[in-house]
């Protein structure tokens, strides 16, 4: 059973950070990434150190079990220190230590003369490695003293510190601090120079409580980890399942990364969220994907090592169908993530191919029914059950009536374009169908894979929320469209410009102001979408 190796002890901050950098304290791979704190939380941590506020106990796990650990922490590549006594692994405090290593580590690396320490960019562990934090020495001259929290400043990308902004990357290195003070020269007052030394001492000698836990097994360690992390910054279900399922030789996070690279990246769907894939795992393990039992799923993943590859294969098959049948070329343009989850569960559970024409048409229609019917707008377990049944029924040649109660039966035009909304994604796909002549593999559909970044504004002075004032950027910049509109309105457009405008819905015979031309575009594409919606099986409700 778990017990404390010894009574909790106090350690200076610089010593704990140094132990991580030297590989004497390691971060187990079942820990979540050290990037989940937002900048305000990192700033609060720095201010707490400065003011002497407690930041909580660091909990370590002492074990002789060989556990895979993270190679990168806080932007530095960590090498394991050799020890006959086993490993000391971090169970609680990852967010705090990765933040401190990121911000204060560079100075300590120099101070400790860790010549082999390598600073790296690693998206999986320290997406914010390039952040530059400074301490403002120039107090605001006003009746109200500057709050200490306001003195810890995160500079904008590309912004350089002012002469009175001390880069915190120097804070734990006295040599670097002295050099920085000399370089500033007369820009600093004597009190400010004194404060530089005081800041270093406050940060370096800040005391942190450390407790070392010894447990009999990996299962006990991960259970302790789960209970510790039930408070504070909540872990996602994926992080928790990955931690609980971790075993020697079985690392769920590593398997997710491997299968994502092998199965999803080649087809352009590598950005499917981990949680969506985990829901498919749950469904294939006979759990409900909308109400997973985290502990049970972790056990199932550990016991059935084929479950994760099965889920990835089903998700890849579903993604290819969604793209082939509807021109939805990636997660960004998919109206509802639950569409992909439900289709993957259907494909993975039933174990049948979906190559025949009737089945593919049934899946295509189900995707558009759930899109325009807004079936997954307020998804819950019952809605998922009914939509899955309707999908299976339709594949068999039956009706979609199982999910009829979840429909919005009358489809209205989009009056306010916001690409985050499913209905706006549907109208973007309608624009792509027009531009690509109904070909789901066309350039406009492909461009939408990146999401909102693929949508430009035709008339800067017009309303950005009008979808007919937006265009899919398939080649070149939006300026070519703007110039073509301007020239058409002036009656001097060239044949190439007329062809470009016709492609986005402004026919050659249309004349008038830019506003008139955009209105004509709206009418043309909206008429096509109306017919498309009616063919799927809905009624069209005109605006107003």
Coordinates of C-alpha atoms in Angstrom, one line a residue:
X1 CA 0.0 0.0 0.0
X2 CA 1.2 3.6 -0.5
X3 CA 3.2 5.3 2.1
X4 CA 5.4 8.4 2.5
X5 CA 9.1 7.5 2.1
X6 CA 9.9 10.1 4.7
X7 CA 8.3 13.2 6.1
X8 CA 7.7 16.1 3.7
X9 CA 10.7 18.4 3.5
X10 CA 11.5 21.9 2.3
X11 CA 13.6 22.5 -0.8
X12 CA 14.7 25.8 -2.4
X13 CA 13.1 26.4 -5.7
X14 CA 16.4 26.6 -7.6
X15 CA 17.3 23.1 -6.3
X16 CA 14.1 21.5 -7.5
X17 CA 14.3 23.1 -10.9
X18 CA 18.0 22.0 -11.1
X19 CA 17.0 18.4 -10.2
X20 CA 14.5 18.3 -13.1
X21 CA 17.0 19.8 -15.5
X22 CA 19.7 17.3 -14.4
X23 CA 17.2 14.4 -14.9
X24 CA 17.1 13.5 -11.2
X25 CA 13.3 14.2 -11.1
X26 CA 11.6 12.8 -14.1
X27 CA 8.1 13.4 -15.6
X28 CA 6.2 10.2 -16.4
X29 CA 4.7 10.0 -19.8
X30 CA 1.3 9.4 -18.3
X31 CA 1.3 13.1 -17.2
X32 CA -0.7 15.5 -19.3
X33 CA 1.2 18.1 -21.3
X34 CA 2.8 20.9 -19.4
X35 CA 1.0 23.5 -21.5
X36 CA -2.4 23.7 -20.0
X37 CA -1.9 26.9 -18.0
X38 CA -2.9 30.1 -19.6
X39 CA -0.5 33.1 -19.4
X40 CA -2.4 34.7 -16.5
X41 CA -1.9 31.6 -14.4
X42 CA 1.8 31.6 -15.2
X43 CA 2.0 35.2 -14.2
X44 CA 0.1 34.5 -10.9
X45 CA 2.7 31.8 -10.1
X46 CA 5.6 34.2 -10.6
X47 CA 3.9 36.8 -8.4
X48 CA 3.2 34.2 -5.7
X49 CA 6.9 33.3 -5.6
X50 CA 7.8 37.0 -5.5
X51 CA 5.4 37.7 -2.6
X52 CA 6.2 34.5 -0.7
X53 CA 2.7 33.0 -1.1
X54 CA 2.5 29.2 -0.9
X55 CA 2.2 27.4 -4.3
X56 CA 1.4 23.9 -2.9
X57 CA 3.4 20.7 -2.3
X58 CA 5.4 18.9 -5.0
X59 CA 4.6 15.2 -4.8
X60 CA 7.2 12.7 -6.0
X61 CA 7.0 9.0 -6.5
X62 CA 10.0 6.9 -5.6
X63 CA 10.1 3.6 -7.4
X64 CA 12.4 0.9 -8.9
X65 CA 9.8 0.3 -11.7
X66 CA 11.1 1.4 -15.0
X67 CA 8.6 4.0 -16.3
X68 CA 8.8 5.8 -19.6
X69 CA 9.4 9.5 -19.0
X70 CA 9.1 12.7 -21.0
X71 CA 12.1 13.8 -23.0
X72 CA 11.3 17.5 -23.0
X73 CA 10.2 19.6 -20.1
X74 CA 9.7 23.3 -20.2
X75 CA 11.5 23.5 -23.6
X76 CA 14.6 21.6 -22.5
X77 CA 15.6 18.1 -23.5
X78 CA 16.1 16.1 -20.3
X79 CA 18.5 13.2 -19.9
X80 CA 18.0 10.6 -17.3
X81 CA 20.5 10.6 -14.4
X82 CA 21.8 7.1 -13.6
X83 CA 20.9 5.8 -10.2
X84 CA 21.0 2.4 -8.5
X85 CA 18.1 3.5 -6.3
X86 CA 15.5 3.7 -9.0
X87 CA 13.7 6.8 -10.2
X88 CA 12.0 9.8 -8.6
X89 CA 8.9 10.7 -10.7
X90 CA 6.7 13.8 -10.5
X91 CA 3.1 12.9 -9.6
X92 CA 1.8 16.4 -8.8
X93 CA 3.3 19.8 -9.8
X94 CA 3.9 19.3 -13.5
X95 CA 2.2 22.6 -14.5
X96 CA 4.1 24.5 -11.9
X97 CA 7.5 23.0 -12.6
X98 CA 7.2 23.1 -16.4
X99 CA 6.3 26.8 -16.1
X100 CA 9.3 27.6 -13.8
X101 CA 11.7 25.7 -16.1
X102 CA 10.3 27.4 -19.2
X103 CA 10.7 30.9 -17.7
X104 CA 13.5 30.6 -15.2
X105 CA 15.4 27.6 -16.5
X106 CA 17.6 29.3 -19.0
X107 CA 19.4 31.2 -16.3
X108 CA 19.8 28.2 -14.1
X109 CA 21.2 26.1 -17.0
X110 CA 24.0 28.7 -17.4
X111 CA 24.5 29.0 -13.6
X112 CA 24.8 25.3 -13.2
X113 CA 27.1 25.1 -16.2
X114 CA 25.0 22.3 -17.7
X115 CA 26.9 22.3 -21.0
X116 CA 25.0 19.4 -22.5
X117 CA 21.5 20.9 -21.8
X118 CA 19.7 21.4 -25.1
X119 CA 16.8 23.9 -25.6
X120 CA 14.3 22.6 -28.0
X121 CA 10.9 23.5 -29.4
X122 CA 8.5 20.6 -28.7
X123 CA 4.8 21.1 -29.6
X124 CA 3.7 18.1 -27.4
X125 CA 5.1 19.6 -24.2
X126 CA 5.9 23.2 -24.4
X127 CA 3.9 25.1 -27.0
X128 CA 4.6 28.3 -25.3
X129 CA 8.4 27.9 -25.1
X130 CA 9.0 31.1 -27.0
X131 CA 7.2 33.3 -24.4
X132 CA 9.4 36.1 -23.0
X133 CA 8.5 37.1 -19.5
X134 CA 10.1 40.2 -17.9
X135 CA 10.0 42.0 -14.5
X136 CA 9.2 45.7 -14.7
X137 CA 11.6 47.8 -12.5
X138 CA 10.1 51.1 -13.4
X139 CA 7.2 51.7 -11.0
X140 CA 4.2 53.7 -12.3
X141 CA 4.3 57.3 -10.9
X142 CA 0.9 57.7 -9.4
X143 CA -0.9 57.9 -6.1
X144 CA -1.7 54.2 -6.3
X145 CA 1.4 51.9 -6.1
X146 CA 1.8 49.4 -8.9
X147 CA 0.5 45.9 -7.9
X148 CA 3.3 43.4 -7.8
X149 CA 1.4 41.1 -10.2
X150 CA 1.4 43.9 -12.9
X151 CA 5.2 43.9 -12.8
X152 CA 5.4 40.4 -14.3
X153 CA 4.8 41.1 -18.0
X154 CA 4.5 38.7 -20.9
X155 CA 5.9 40.5 -24.0
X156 CA 4.1 40.2 -27.3
X157 CA 5.8 38.1 -30.1
X158 CA 8.7 40.1 -31.5
X159 CA 8.5 42.7 -28.8
X160 CA 11.9 43.6 -27.1
X161 CA 12.2 44.5 -23.4
X162 CA 12.7 48.1 -22.4
X163 CA 15.8 49.1 -20.4
X164 CA 13.9 48.7 -17.2
X165 CA 12.3 45.3 -18.0
X166 CA 14.5 42.5 -16.7
X167 CA 14.2 39.3 -18.7
X168 CA 13.3 36.6 -16.2
X169 CA 15.4 34.1 -18.1
X170 CA 18.4 35.8 -16.3
X171 CA 16.8 35.7 -12.9
X172 CA 18.6 32.6 -11.5
X173 CA 22.0 33.4 -13.0
X174 CA 24.0 36.1 -11.0
X175 CA 26.6 36.4 -13.7
X176 CA 23.9 37.1 -16.4
X177 CA 22.2 39.5 -14.0
X178 CA 25.3 41.5 -13.3
X179 CA 26.1 41.7 -17.1
X180 CA 22.5 42.9 -17.8
X181 CA 22.8 45.6 -15.1
X182 CA 26.1 46.8 -16.5
X183 CA 24.6 46.9 -20.0
X184 CA 21.7 49.1 -18.9
X185 CA 24.1 51.6 -17.3
X186 CA 22.4 54.8 -16.4
X187 CA 19.0 53.6 -17.4
X188 CA 18.7 52.0 -13.9
X189 CA 18.7 53.8 -10.6
X190 CA 20.4 52.5 -7.5
X191 CA 17.1 51.3 -5.9
X192 CA 16.4 49.4 -9.2
X193 CA 19.8 47.7 -9.2
X194 CA 19.2 46.7 -5.6
X195 CA 15.8 45.3 -6.5
X196 CA 17.3 43.1 -9.2
X197 CA 19.4 41.4 -6.6
X198 CA 16.4 41.1 -4.3
X199 CA 14.3 39.6 -7.0
X200 CA 17.0 36.9 -7.7
X201 CA 17.2 36.0 -4.0
X202 CA 13.4 35.9 -3.6
X203 CA 13.0 33.5 -6.5
X204 CA 16.1 31.4 -6.0
X205 CA 15.6 30.8 -2.3
X206 CA 11.8 30.4 -2.3
X207 CA 11.0 27.2 -0.4
X208 CA 8.7 24.6 -1.7
X209 CA 7.4 21.6 0.3
X210 CA 8.2 18.2 -1.2
X211 CA 6.7 14.9 -0.3
X212 CA 8.0 11.6 -1.6
X213 CA 5.5 8.7 -2.0
X214 CA 6.5 5.1 -2.2
X215 CA 3.9 2.7 -3.6
X216 CA 3.9 -1.0 -4.3
X217 CA 2.7 -1.0 -7.9
X218 CA 2.1 1.1 -11.0
X219 CA -1.6 0.6 -10.5
X220 CA -1.4 2.3 -7.0
X221 CA 0.7 5.1 -8.4
X222 CA -1.7 5.9 -11.3
X223 CA -4.7 5.7 -8.9
X224 CA -2.9 8.2 -6.6
X225 CA -2.3 10.3 -9.6
X226 CA -5.9 10.2 -10.6
X227 CA -7.1 11.3 -7.1
X228 CA -4.5 14.1 -6.8
X229 CA -5.6 15.5 -10.2
X230 CA -9.3 15.5 -9.4
X231 CA -8.9 19.1 -8.2
X232 CA -7.0 22.1 -9.6
X233 CA -6.8 22.4 -13.4
X234 CA -9.1 19.5 -14.4
X235 CA -7.6 16.8 -16.5
X236 CA -9.4 15.7 -19.6
X237 CA -10.8 12.2 -19.7
X238 CA -8.2 11.4 -22.3
X239 CA -5.3 12.4 -20.0
X240 CA -6.9 10.4 -17.1
X241 CA -7.5 7.3 -19.2
X242 CA -4.0 7.5 -20.6
X243 CA -2.6 7.7 -17.1
X244 CA -4.7 4.9 -15.7
X245 CA -4.1 2.6 -18.6
X246 CA -0.4 3.1 -18.6
X247 CA 1.6 -0.1 -18.1
X248 CA 5.2 -1.1 -18.8
X249 CA 5.2 -1.6 -22.5
X250 CA 1.8 -0.1 -23.0
X251 CA 1.6 3.7 -23.4
X252 CA -1.7 4.9 -24.7
X253 CA -0.4 8.4 -25.5
X254 CA 2.4 6.9 -27.5
X255 CA 0.0 4.6 -29.4
X256 CA -2.3 7.5 -30.2
X257 CA 0.7 9.5 -31.6
X258 CA 1.8 6.5 -33.6
X259 CA -1.6 5.7 -35.2
X260 CA -2.4 9.4 -35.7
X261 CA 0.8 9.6 -37.8
X262 CA 0.3 6.4 -39.7
X263 CA -3.5 6.5 -40.3
X264 CA -4.8 10.0 -40.0
X265 CA -2.0 12.2 -41.1
X266 CA -1.7 10.7 -44.6
X267 CA -5.4 11.6 -45.3
X268 CA -5.2 15.1 -43.8
X269 CA -7.3 14.3 -40.7
X270 CA -4.5 14.3 -38.1
X271 CA -6.2 17.0 -36.0
X272 CA -9.1 14.9 -34.9
X273 CA -9.3 15.5 -31.1
X274 CA -8.0 12.8 -28.8
X275 CA -11.4 12.8 -27.0
X276 CA -13.2 12.0 -30.2
X277 CA -11.0 9.0 -30.8
X278 CA -11.3 8.0 -27.1
X279 CA -15.1 8.0 -27.5
X280 CA -14.8 5.6 -30.4
X281 CA -12.6 3.4 -28.3
X282 CA -15.3 3.4 -25.6
X283 CA -18.0 2.5 -28.0
X284 CA -16.0 -0.4 -29.5
X285 CA -15.5 -1.6 -25.9
X286 CA -19.2 -1.7 -25.4
X287 CA -19.4 1.5 -23.4
X288 CA -21.5 4.5 -24.2
X289 CA -19.4 7.2 -25.9
X290 CA -21.4 10.0 -24.4
X291 CA -21.0 8.7 -20.8
X292 CA -17.7 6.9 -20.5
X293 CA -16.5 5.2 -17.3
X294 CA -12.9 6.4 -17.2
X295 CA -11.7 3.7 -14.9
X296 CA -13.4 0.9 -16.8
X297 CA -12.1 2.2 -20.2
X298 CA -8.6 2.4 -18.9
X299 CA -8.7 -1.2 -17.8
X300 CA -10.3 -2.2 -21.2
X301 CA -7.5 -0.4 -23.2
X302 CA -4.8 -2.1 -21.1
X303 CA -6.4 -5.6 -21.4
X304 CA -7.2 -5.3 -25.1
X305 CA -4.3 -3.9 -27.0
X306 CA -6.1 -4.0 -30.3
X307 CA -8.8 -1.6 -29.2
X308 CA -6.8 1.6 -30.0
X309 CA -5.7 0.6 -33.5
X310 CA -9.3 -0.6 -34.2
X311 CA -10.7 2.8 -33.2
X312 CA -8.1 4.6 -35.4
X313 CA -8.9 2.4 -38.4
X314 CA -12.6 3.1 -38.0
X315 CA -12.0 6.8 -37.6
X316 CA -9.8 6.9 -40.7
X317 CA -12.4 5.0 -42.7
X318 CA -15.1 7.4 -41.5
X319 CA -13.0 10.4 -42.4
X320 CA -12.4 9.1 -45.9
X321 CA -16.1 8.6 -46.4
X322 CA -17.0 12.0 -45.1
X323 CA -14.5 13.6 -47.5
X324 CA -15.4 11.4 -50.5
X325 CA -19.2 11.8 -50.1
X326 CA -19.6 15.3 -48.9
X327 CA -16.4 17.2 -49.6
X328 CA -15.8 17.7 -45.9
X329 CA -12.0 17.7 -46.1
X330 CA -11.0 17.8 -42.4
X331 CA -12.1 18.3 -38.9
X332 CA -12.2 22.1 -39.2
X333 CA -15.0 22.0 -41.8
X334 CA -16.9 19.1 -40.3
X335 CA -20.2 20.5 -39.0
X336 CA -20.4 18.3 -35.9
X337 CA -17.6 16.1 -34.4
X338 CA -20.3 13.6 -33.3
X339 CA -21.0 12.9 -37.0
X340 CA -17.6 11.4 -37.4
X341 CA -17.7 9.7 -34.0
X342 CA -21.1 8.0 -34.8
X343 CA -20.0 7.0 -38.3
X344 CA -16.7 5.5 -37.0
X345 CA -18.6 3.6 -34.3
X346 CA -21.0 2.2 -37.0
X347 CA -18.1 1.2 -39.3
X348 CA -16.0 -0.2 -36.5
X349 CA -18.7 -2.1 -34.7
X350 CA -20.5 -3.7 -37.6
X351 CA -17.4 -4.9 -39.3
X352 CA -18.8 -4.5 -42.8
X353 CA -17.4 -2.6 -45.8
X354 CA -19.2 0.4 -47.1
X355 CA -18.2 0.2 -50.7
X356 CA -21.6 -0.5 -52.3
X357 CA -23.4 2.4 -53.9
X358 CA -26.6 2.2 -51.9
X359 CA -24.8 2.1 -48.5
X360 CA -22.6 5.1 -49.5
X361 CA -25.6 7.1 -50.6
X362 CA -27.3 6.3 -47.3
X363 CA -24.3 7.5 -45.4
X364 CA -24.1 10.7 -47.6
X365 CA -27.7 11.5 -47.0
X366 CA -27.4 10.8 -43.2
X367 CA -24.5 13.3 -43.0
X368 CA -26.5 16.0 -44.7
X369 CA -29.6 15.2 -42.7
X370 CA -27.7 15.6 -39.4
X371 CA -26.0 18.7 -40.7
X372 CA -29.0 20.7 -41.9
X373 CA -31.3 19.1 -39.3
X374 CA -28.9 20.3 -36.5
X375 CA -29.2 16.9 -34.9
X376 CA -26.0 17.1 -32.8
X377 CA -26.5 20.8 -31.8
X378 CA -27.4 19.7 -28.2
X379 CA -26.1 16.1 -28.3
X380 CA -26.7 13.8 -25.4
X381 CA -26.7 10.0 -25.0
X382 CA -30.3 9.6 -26.3
X383 CA -29.7 11.7 -29.4
X384 CA -26.5 9.8 -30.1
X385 CA -28.4 6.5 -29.8
X386 CA -31.2 7.6 -32.1
X387 CA -28.8 9.0 -34.7
X388 CA -26.7 5.8 -34.7
X389 CA -29.9 3.7 -35.1
X390 CA -31.0 5.9 -38.0
X391 CA -27.6 5.5 -39.7
X392 CA -27.7 1.7 -39.4
X393 CA -31.4 1.7 -40.6
X394 CA -30.6 3.8 -43.6
X395 CA -27.6 1.6 -44.6
X396 CA -30.0 -1.4 -44.5
X397 CA -32.3 0.6 -46.8
X398 CA -34.8 1.6 -44.1
X399 CA -36.0 5.0 -43.0
X400 CA -34.2 7.7 -41.0
X401 CA -37.2 8.2 -38.8
X402 CA -35.4 7.0 -35.6
X403 CA -33.9 10.5 -35.3
X404 CA -36.8 12.5 -36.6
X405 CA -37.6 14.0 -33.2
X406 CA -34.1 15.5 -33.1
X407 CA -34.5 17.4 -36.3
X408 CA -35.0 21.0 -37.2
X409 CA -37.3 20.3 -40.1
X410 CA -37.3 23.7 -41.7
X411 CA -34.0 25.0 -42.9
X412 CA -33.5 28.8 -42.9
X413 CA -30.9 30.8 -44.8
X414 CA -27.8 31.9 -42.9
X415 CA -28.1 35.6 -42.0
X416 CA -25.0 35.8 -39.8
X417 CA -21.9 34.0 -40.9
X418 CA -19.7 32.5 -38.2
X419 CA -17.6 29.6 -39.4
X420 CA -17.6 28.1 -35.9
X421 CA -21.3 27.3 -36.4
X422 CA -22.4 24.2 -38.1
X423 CA -25.0 26.0 -40.3
X424 CA -22.3 28.4 -41.5
X425 CA -20.0 25.5 -42.4
X426 CA -22.9 24.1 -44.4
X427 CA -23.2 27.4 -46.4
X428 CA -19.4 27.4 -46.9
X429 CA -19.7 23.9 -48.4
X430 CA -22.5 25.2 -50.6
X431 CA -20.1 27.9 -51.9
X432 CA -17.5 25.2 -52.5
X433 CA -20.0 23.1 -54.4
X434 CA -20.8 26.0 -56.7
X435 CA -17.2 26.9 -57.2
X436 CA -16.1 23.2 -57.9
X437 CA -19.2 22.4 -60.0
X438 CA -20.4 19.8 -57.5
X439 CA -17.0 18.0 -57.4
X440 CA -16.3 17.2 -53.7
X441 CA -12.6 16.8 -54.6
X442 CA -12.3 20.3 -56.1
X443 CA -9.9 23.1 -55.0
X444 CA -12.5 25.0 -53.0
X445 CA -13.4 21.9 -50.9
X446 CA -9.7 21.3 -50.4
X447 CA -9.1 24.8 -49.3
X448 CA -11.8 24.5 -46.6
X449 CA -9.7 21.9 -44.8
X450 CA -7.9 24.7 -42.9
X451 CA -11.2 26.1 -41.7
X452 CA -11.9 29.8 -41.2
X453 CA -8.4 30.8 -42.5
X454 CA -9.6 29.8 -46.0
X455 CA -12.4 32.4 -46.0
X456 CA -11.7 36.0 -47.2
X457 CA -13.7 39.2 -47.2
X458 CA -14.8 40.5 -50.7
X459 CA -15.8 44.0 -49.7
X460 CA -13.9 45.3 -46.7
X461 CA -16.5 48.1 -46.2
X462 CA -19.3 45.5 -46.2
X463 CA -20.6 43.4 -43.3
X464 CA -18.3 40.5 -42.5
X465 CA -21.2 38.5 -41.2
X466 CA -22.8 38.4 -44.7
X467 CA -21.7 35.1 -46.1
X468 CA -22.1 36.4 -49.7
X469 CA -19.4 38.9 -48.8
X470 CA -17.0 36.0 -48.0
X471 CA -15.1 33.9 -50.5
X472 CA -13.0 30.7 -50.4
X473 CA -9.4 31.5 -51.2
X474 CA -8.4 28.8 -53.6
X475 CA -5.5 30.6 -55.4
X476 CA -3.7 33.9 -54.9
X477 CA -5.1 36.6 -52.6
X478 CA -8.5 38.0 -52.1
X479 CA -7.4 41.1 -53.9
X480 CA -8.0 39.5 -57.3
X481 CA -11.7 39.0 -56.4
X482 CA -11.9 42.6 -55.1
X483 CA -10.3 44.0 -58.3
X484 CA -12.6 42.0 -60.5
X485 CA -15.7 43.2 -58.6
X486 CA -14.5 46.8 -58.8
X487 CA -13.9 46.6 -62.5
X488 CA -17.2 44.9 -63.2
X489 CA -19.0 47.6 -61.2
X490 CA -17.1 50.2 -63.4
X491 CA -18.0 48.3 -66.6
X492 CA -14.3 47.6 -67.5
X493 CA -13.9 44.0 -66.4
X494 CA -11.7 41.7 -68.5
X495 CA -12.7 38.2 -69.7
X496 CA -10.4 36.6 -67.1
X497 CA -12.1 38.6 -64.3
X498 CA -15.5 37.7 -65.6
X499 CA -14.6 34.0 -65.5
X500 CA -13.2 34.5 -61.9
X501 CA -16.5 36.1 -60.8
X502 CA -18.7 33.5 -62.5
X503 CA -16.8 30.8 -60.6
X504 CA -17.9 32.3 -57.2
X505 CA -21.5 33.0 -58.3
X506 CA -21.5 36.3 -60.1
X507 CA -22.6 35.6 -63.7
X508 CA -21.2 37.5 -66.7
X509 CA -24.5 39.2 -67.5
X510 CA -24.8 40.7 -64.0
X511 CA -24.1 44.4 -63.8
X512 CA -24.4 47.1 -61.2
X513 CA -22.7 48.2 -58.0
X514 CA -20.5 45.9 -55.9
X515 CA -23.4 45.6 -53.5
X516 CA -25.7 44.6 -56.5
X517 CA -23.2 42.0 -57.7
X518 CA -22.9 40.5 -54.2
X519 CA -26.7 40.3 -53.9
X520 CA -26.8 38.5 -57.2
X521 CA -24.2 36.0 -55.9
X522 CA -26.3 35.5 -52.8
X523 CA -29.4 34.7 -54.8
X524 CA -27.6 32.3 -57.1
X525 CA -25.9 30.2 -54.4
X526 CA -28.9 30.4 -52.1
X527 CA -31.1 29.0 -54.8
X528 CA -28.7 26.1 -55.3
X529 CA -28.6 25.4 -51.5
X530 CA -32.4 25.6 -51.3
X531 CA -32.7 22.9 -54.0
X532 CA -29.9 20.8 -52.3
X533 CA -31.7 20.9 -49.0
X534 CA -35.0 20.0 -50.5
X535 CA -33.4 17.1 -52.3
X536 CA -32.1 15.8 -48.9
X537 CA -35.6 15.9 -47.5
X538 CA -36.1 19.2 -45.7
X539 CA -38.4 22.2 -46.3
X540 CA -36.8 25.6 -47.0
X541 CA -38.0 28.5 -44.9
X542 CA -37.3 31.9 -46.5
X543 CA -35.9 34.6 -44.2
X544 CA -38.4 36.9 -42.7

